[in-house]
mmCIF file of C-alpha atoms and ligand atoms in Angstrom:
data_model
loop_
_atom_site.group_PDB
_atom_site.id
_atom_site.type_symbol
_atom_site.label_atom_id
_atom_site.label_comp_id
_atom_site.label_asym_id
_atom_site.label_seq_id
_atom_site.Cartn_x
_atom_site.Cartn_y
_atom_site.Cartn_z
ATOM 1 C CA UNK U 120 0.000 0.000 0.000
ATOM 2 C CA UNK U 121 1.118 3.371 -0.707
ATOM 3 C CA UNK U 122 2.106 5.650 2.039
ATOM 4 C CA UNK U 123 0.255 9.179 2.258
ATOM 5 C CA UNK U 124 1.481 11.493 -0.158
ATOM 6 C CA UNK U 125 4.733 14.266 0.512
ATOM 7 C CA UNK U 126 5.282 14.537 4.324
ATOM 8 C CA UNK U 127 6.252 11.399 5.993
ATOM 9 C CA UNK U 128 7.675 11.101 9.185
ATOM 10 C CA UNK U 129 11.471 9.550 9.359
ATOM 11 C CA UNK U 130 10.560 8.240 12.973
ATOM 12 C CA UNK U 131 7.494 7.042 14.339
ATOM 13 C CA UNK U 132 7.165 5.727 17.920
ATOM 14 C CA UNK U 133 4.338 3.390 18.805
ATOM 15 C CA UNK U 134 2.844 2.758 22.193
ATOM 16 C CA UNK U 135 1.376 -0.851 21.883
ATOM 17 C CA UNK U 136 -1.645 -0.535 24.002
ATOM 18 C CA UNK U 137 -4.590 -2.605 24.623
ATOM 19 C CA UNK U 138 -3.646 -6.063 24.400
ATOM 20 C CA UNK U 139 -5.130 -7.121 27.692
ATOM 21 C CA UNK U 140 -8.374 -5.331 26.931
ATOM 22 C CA UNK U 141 -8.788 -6.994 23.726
ATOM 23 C CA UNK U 142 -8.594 -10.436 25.196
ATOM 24 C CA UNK U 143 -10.799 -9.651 28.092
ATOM 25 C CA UNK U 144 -13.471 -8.058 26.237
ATOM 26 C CA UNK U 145 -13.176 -11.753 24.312
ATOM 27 C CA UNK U 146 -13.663 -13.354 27.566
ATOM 28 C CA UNK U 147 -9.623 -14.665 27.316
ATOM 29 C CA UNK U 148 -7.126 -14.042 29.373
ATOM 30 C CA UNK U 149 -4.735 -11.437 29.221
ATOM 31 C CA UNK U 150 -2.016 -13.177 27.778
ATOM 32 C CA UNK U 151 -3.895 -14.282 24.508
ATOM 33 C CA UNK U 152 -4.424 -10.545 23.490
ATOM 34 C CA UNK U 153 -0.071 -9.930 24.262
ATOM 35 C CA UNK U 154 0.107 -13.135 21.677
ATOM 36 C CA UNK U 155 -2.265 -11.419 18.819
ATOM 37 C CA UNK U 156 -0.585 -8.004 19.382
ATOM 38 C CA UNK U 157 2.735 -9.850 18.524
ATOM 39 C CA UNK U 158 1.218 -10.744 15.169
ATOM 40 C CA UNK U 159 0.220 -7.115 14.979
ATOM 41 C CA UNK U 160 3.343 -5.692 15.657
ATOM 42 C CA UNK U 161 5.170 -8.165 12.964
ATOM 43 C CA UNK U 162 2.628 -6.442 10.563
ATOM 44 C CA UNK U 163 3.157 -3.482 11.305
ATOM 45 C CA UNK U 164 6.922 -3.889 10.823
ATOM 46 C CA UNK U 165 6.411 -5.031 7.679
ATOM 47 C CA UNK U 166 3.914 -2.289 6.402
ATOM 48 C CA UNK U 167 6.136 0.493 8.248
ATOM 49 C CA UNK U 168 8.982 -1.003 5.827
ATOM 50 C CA UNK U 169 7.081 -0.314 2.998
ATOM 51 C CA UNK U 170 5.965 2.838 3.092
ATOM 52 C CA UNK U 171 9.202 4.182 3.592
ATOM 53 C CA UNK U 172 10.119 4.783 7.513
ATOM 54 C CA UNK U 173 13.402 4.934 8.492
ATOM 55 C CA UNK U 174 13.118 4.660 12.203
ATOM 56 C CA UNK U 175 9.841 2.505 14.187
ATOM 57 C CA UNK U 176 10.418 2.836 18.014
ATOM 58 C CA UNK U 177 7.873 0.129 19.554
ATOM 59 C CA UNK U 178 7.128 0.439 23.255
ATOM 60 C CA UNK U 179 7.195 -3.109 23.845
ATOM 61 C CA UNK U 180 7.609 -3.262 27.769
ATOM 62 C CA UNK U 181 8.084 -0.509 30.492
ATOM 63 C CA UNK U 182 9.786 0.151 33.432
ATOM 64 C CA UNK U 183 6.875 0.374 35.246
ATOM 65 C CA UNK U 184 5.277 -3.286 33.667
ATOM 66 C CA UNK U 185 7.014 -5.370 35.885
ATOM 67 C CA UNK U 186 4.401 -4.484 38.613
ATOM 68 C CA UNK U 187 2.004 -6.980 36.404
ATOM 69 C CA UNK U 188 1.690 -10.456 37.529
ATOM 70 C CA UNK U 189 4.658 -12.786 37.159
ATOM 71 C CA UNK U 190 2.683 -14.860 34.619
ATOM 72 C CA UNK U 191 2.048 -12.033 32.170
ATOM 73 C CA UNK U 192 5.759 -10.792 32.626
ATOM 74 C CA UNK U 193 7.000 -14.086 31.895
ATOM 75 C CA UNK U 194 4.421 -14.458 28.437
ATOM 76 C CA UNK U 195 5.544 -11.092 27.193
ATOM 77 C CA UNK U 196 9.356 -11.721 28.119
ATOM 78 C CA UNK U 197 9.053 -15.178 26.068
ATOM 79 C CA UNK U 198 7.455 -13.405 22.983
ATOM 80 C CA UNK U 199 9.742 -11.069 22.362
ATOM 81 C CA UNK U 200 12.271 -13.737 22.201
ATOM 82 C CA UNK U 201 9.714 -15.738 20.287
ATOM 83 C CA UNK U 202 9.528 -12.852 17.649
ATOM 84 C CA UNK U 203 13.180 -11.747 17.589
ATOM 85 C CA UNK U 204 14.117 -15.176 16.451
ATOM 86 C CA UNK U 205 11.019 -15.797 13.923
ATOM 87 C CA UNK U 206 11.923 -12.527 12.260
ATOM 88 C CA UNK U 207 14.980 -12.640 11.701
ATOM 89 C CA UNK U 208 15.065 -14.057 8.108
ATOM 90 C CA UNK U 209 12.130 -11.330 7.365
ATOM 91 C CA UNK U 210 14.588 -9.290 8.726
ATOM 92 C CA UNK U 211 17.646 -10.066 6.569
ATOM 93 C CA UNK U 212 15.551 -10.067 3.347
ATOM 94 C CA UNK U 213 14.230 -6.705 3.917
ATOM 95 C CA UNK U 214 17.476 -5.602 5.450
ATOM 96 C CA UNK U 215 15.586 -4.295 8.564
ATOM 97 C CA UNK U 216 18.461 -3.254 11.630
ATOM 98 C CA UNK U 217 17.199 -4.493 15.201
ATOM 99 C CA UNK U 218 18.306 -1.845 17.471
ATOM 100 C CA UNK U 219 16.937 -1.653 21.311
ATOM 101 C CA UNK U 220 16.230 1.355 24.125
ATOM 102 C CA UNK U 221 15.973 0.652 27.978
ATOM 103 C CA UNK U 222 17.983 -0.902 30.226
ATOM 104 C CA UNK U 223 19.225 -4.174 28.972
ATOM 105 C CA UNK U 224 20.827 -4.569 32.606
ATOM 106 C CA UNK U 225 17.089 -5.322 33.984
ATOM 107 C CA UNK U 226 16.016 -8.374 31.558
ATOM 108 C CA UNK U 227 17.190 -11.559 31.803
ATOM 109 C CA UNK U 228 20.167 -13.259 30.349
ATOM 110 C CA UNK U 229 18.472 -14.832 27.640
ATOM 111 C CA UNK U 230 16.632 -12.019 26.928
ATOM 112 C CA UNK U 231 19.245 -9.956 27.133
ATOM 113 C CA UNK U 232 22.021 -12.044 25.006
ATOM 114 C CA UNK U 233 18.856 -12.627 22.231
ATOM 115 C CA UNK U 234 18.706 -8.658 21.635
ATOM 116 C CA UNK U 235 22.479 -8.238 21.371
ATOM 117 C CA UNK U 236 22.288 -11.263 18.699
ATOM 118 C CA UNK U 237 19.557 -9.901 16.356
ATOM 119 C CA UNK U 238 21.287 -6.116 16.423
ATOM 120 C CA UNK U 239 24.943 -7.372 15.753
ATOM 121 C CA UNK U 240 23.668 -9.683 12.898
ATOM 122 C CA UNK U 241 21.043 -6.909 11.251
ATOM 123 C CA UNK U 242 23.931 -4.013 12.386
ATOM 124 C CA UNK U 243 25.137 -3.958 8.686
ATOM 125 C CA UNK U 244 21.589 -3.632 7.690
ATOM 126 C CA UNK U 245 20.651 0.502 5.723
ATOM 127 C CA UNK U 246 16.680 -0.349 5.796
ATOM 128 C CA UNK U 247 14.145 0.616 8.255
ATOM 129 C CA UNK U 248 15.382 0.230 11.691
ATOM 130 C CA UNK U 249 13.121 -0.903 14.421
ATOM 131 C CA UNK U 250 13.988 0.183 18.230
ATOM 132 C CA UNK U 251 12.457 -2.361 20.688
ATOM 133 C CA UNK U 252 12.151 -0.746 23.235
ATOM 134 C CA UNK U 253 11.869 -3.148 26.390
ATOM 135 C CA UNK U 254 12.348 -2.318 29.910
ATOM 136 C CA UNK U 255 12.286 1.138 28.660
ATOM 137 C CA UNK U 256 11.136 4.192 30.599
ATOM 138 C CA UNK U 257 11.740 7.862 29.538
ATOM 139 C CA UNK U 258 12.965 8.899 33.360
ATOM 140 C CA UNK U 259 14.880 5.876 33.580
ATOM 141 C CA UNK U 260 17.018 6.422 30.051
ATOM 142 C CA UNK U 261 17.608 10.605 31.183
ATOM 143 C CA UNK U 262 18.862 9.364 34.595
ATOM 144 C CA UNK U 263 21.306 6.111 32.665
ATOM 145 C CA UNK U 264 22.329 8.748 30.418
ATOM 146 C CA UNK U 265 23.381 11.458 33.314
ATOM 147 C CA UNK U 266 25.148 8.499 35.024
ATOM 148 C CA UNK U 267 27.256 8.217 31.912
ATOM 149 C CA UNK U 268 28.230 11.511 31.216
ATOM 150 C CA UNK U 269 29.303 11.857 35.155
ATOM 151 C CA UNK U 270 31.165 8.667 34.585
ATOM 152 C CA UNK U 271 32.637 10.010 31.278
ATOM 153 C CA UNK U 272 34.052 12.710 33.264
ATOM 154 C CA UNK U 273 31.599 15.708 32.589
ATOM 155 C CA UNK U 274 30.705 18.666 34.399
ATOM 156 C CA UNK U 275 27.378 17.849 35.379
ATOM 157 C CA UNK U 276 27.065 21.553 36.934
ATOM 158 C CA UNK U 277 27.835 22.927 32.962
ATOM 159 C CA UNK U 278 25.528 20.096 31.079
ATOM 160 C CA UNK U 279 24.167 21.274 27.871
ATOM 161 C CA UNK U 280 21.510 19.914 25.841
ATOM 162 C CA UNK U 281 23.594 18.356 23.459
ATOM 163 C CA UNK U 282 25.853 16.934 25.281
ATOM 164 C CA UNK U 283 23.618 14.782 27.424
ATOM 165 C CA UNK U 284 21.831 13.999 24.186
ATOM 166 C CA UNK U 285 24.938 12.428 23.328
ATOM 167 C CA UNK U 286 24.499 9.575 26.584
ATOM 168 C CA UNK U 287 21.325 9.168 25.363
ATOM 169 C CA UNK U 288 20.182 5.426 24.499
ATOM 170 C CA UNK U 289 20.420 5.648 20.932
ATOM 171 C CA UNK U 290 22.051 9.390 20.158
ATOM 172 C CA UNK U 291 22.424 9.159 16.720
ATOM 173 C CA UNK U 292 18.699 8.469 15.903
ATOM 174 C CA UNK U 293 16.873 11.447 14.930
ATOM 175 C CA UNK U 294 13.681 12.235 17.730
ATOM 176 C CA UNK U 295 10.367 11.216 16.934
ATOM 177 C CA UNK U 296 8.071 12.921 14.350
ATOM 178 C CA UNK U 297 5.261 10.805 14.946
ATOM 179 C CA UNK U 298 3.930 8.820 18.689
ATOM 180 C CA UNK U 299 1.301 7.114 18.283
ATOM 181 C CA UNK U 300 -0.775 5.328 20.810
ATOM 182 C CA UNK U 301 -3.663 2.790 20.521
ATOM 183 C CA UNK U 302 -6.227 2.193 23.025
ATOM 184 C CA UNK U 303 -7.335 5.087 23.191
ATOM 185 C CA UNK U 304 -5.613 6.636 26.414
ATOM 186 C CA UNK U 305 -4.244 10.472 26.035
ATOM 187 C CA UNK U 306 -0.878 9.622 28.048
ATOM 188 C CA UNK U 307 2.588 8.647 27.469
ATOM 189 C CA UNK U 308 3.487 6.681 29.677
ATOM 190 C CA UNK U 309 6.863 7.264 29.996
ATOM 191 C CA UNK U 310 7.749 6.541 26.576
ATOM 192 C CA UNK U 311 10.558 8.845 24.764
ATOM 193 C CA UNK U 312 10.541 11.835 27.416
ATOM 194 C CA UNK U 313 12.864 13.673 26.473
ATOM 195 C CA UNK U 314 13.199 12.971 22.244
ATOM 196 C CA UNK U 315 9.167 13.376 21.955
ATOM 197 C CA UNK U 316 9.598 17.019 23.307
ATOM 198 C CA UNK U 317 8.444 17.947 19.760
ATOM 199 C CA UNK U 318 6.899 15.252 18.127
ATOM 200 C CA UNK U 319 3.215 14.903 16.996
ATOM 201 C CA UNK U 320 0.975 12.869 18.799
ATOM 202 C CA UNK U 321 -1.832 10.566 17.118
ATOM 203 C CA UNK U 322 -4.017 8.533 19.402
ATOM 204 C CA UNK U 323 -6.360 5.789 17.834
ATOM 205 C CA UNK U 324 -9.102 4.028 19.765
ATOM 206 C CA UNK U 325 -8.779 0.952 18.070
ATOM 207 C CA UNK U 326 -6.987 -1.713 20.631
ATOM 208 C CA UNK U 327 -3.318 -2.777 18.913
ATOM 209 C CA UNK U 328 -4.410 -6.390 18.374
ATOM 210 C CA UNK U 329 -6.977 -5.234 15.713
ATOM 211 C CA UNK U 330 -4.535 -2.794 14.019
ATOM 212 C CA UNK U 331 -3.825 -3.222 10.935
ATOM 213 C CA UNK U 332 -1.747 -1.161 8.118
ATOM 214 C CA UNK U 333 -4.407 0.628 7.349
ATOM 215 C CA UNK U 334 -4.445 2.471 11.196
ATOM 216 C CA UNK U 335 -1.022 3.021 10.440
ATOM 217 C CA UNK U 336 -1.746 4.955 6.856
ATOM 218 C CA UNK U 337 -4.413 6.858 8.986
ATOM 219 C CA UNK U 338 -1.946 7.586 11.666
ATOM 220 C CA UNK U 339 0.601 8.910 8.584
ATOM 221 C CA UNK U 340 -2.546 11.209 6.909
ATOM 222 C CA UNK U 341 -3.076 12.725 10.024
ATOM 223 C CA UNK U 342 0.937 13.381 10.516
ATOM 224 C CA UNK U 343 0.486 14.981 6.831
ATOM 225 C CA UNK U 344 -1.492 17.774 7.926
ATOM 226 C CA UNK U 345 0.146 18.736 10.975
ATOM 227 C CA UNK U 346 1.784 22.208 10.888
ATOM 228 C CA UNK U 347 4.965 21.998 13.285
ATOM 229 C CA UNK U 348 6.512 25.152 13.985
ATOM 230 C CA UNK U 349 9.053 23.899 17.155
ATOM 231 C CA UNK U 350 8.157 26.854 18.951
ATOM 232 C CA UNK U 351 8.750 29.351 15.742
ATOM 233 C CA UNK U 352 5.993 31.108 14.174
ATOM 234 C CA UNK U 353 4.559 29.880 10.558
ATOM 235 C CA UNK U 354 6.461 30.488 7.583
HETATM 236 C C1 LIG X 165 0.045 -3.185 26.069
HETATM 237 O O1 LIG X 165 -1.200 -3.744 26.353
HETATM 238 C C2 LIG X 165 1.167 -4.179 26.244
HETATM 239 C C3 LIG X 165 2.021 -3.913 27.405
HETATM 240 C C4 LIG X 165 1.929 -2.891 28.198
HETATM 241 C C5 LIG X 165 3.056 -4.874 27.675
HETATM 242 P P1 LIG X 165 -1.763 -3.813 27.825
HETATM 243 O O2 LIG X 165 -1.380 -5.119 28.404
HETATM 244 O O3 LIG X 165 -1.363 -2.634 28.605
HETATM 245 O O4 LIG X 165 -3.317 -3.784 27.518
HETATM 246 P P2 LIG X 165 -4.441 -3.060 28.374
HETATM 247 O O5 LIG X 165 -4.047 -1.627 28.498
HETATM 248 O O6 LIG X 165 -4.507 -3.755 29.702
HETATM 249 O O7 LIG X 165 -5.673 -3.234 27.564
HETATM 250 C C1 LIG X 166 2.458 1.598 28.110
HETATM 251 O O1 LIG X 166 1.254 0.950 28.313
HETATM 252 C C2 LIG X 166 3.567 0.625 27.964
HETATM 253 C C3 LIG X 166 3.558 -0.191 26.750
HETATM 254 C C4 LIG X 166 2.670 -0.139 25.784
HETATM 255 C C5 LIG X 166 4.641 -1.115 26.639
HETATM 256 P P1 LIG X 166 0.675 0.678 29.786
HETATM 257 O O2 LIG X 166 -0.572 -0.075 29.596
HETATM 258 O O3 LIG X 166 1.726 0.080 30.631
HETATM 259 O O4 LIG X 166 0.408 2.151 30.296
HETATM 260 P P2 LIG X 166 -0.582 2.676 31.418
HETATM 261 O O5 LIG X 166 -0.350 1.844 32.636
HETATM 262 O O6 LIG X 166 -1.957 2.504 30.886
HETATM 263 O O7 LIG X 166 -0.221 4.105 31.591
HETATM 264 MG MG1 LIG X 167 -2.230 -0.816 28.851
#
């Protein structure tokens, strides 16, 4: 399908809500809707490829999910492993790079060693690159990043803007144009704090196990007509 027409956003973030509420209003349990919005999000990858992204930040896990019940921690944890190593042949042919945001020092080995497997193998990769972000939280990444540039040696007292930037999870990836968020809640959750200072927001009632590309060529219309001025005045 063809993306909208001229303005398209280089990065688009997407907060992956409403899994549990799309099993329970189907009277299953919560981890049956975290299992269809892995198919989703495996879609959406693959429409987000072709309509010409360059950067997909999904907000697989937060920082704050671990207060969920063991059970549903321990579904989610296994699907992303699940989907990291079913993809990754989708992933070579369409020369997608697996990068990741959050704090890889939380998740379990496995986890842990199964992330840092996929990006080295798709690091050579120019295509779209998809962030997973898992155990991710948008206090948690400004707070890793201070840590490093006091550790680096910096003077804290004389931080600029760009130079904590620069400790930033993934520094060289250009903020978000685009956050979306399904399920219809107007918050964010602690997703991309401090890069979605600017960005345009698009929320979608529809619960992310029924998305399909076509919410995502909504989401991109709607981006389309958005005047962003950063704080300037129009042209
Ligand atoms: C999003 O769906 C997935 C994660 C947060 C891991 P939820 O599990 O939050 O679904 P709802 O909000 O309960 O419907
Ligand atoms: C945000 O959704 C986190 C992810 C989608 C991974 P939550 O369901 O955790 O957010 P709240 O609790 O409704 O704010
Ligand atoms: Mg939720």
């Amino acid at each position: 399908m063809a993306a909208a027409e001229g303005k398209i956003p280089s990065h688009v973030g997407i907060i992956m809500d409403g899994n549990g509420r799309w099993a329970e209003a189907r009277g299953e349990r919560r981890t049956a809707g975290h299992l269809a919005g892995l198919e989703t999000a495996k879609h959406i990858v693959k429409a987000a490829a072709g309509m010409g992204l360059q950067y997909l930040t999904l907000y697989a896990f937060s920082t704050e999910n671990w207060k969920r019940a063991g059970e549903e921690v321990h579904f989610i944890m296994g699907l992303v492993k699940q989907y990291l190593r079913s993809e990754l042949d989708f992933y070579r042919e369409n020369r997608i790079r697996l990068r990741y945001a959050g704090d890889k020092s939380g998740l379990a080995r496995d986890i842990a060693e199964e992330i840092a497997l996929t990006c080295e193998e798709t690091g050579v990769y120019g295509g779209l690159q998809v962030i997973l972000a898992l155990n991710y939280g948008g206090r948690d990444e400004i707070v890793r990043a201070l840590r490093r540039a006091a550790l680096a040696g910096l003077d804290l007292a004389a931080l600029t803007e760009a130079e904590l930037g620069k400790f930033l999870d993934n520094p060289d990836i250009p903020d978000p144009d685009l956050i979306i968020r399904s399920a219809g809640e107007f918050r964010i959750s602690n997703f991309l704090l401090w890069e979605g200072a600017y960005a345009e927001y698009y929320i979608s009632p529809r619960l992310w196990p029924d998305w399909t590309e076509e919410d995502l060529r909504l989401a991109l219309e709607s981006y389309e007509k958005r005047e962003r001025k950063f704080g300037g005045l129009r042209e």
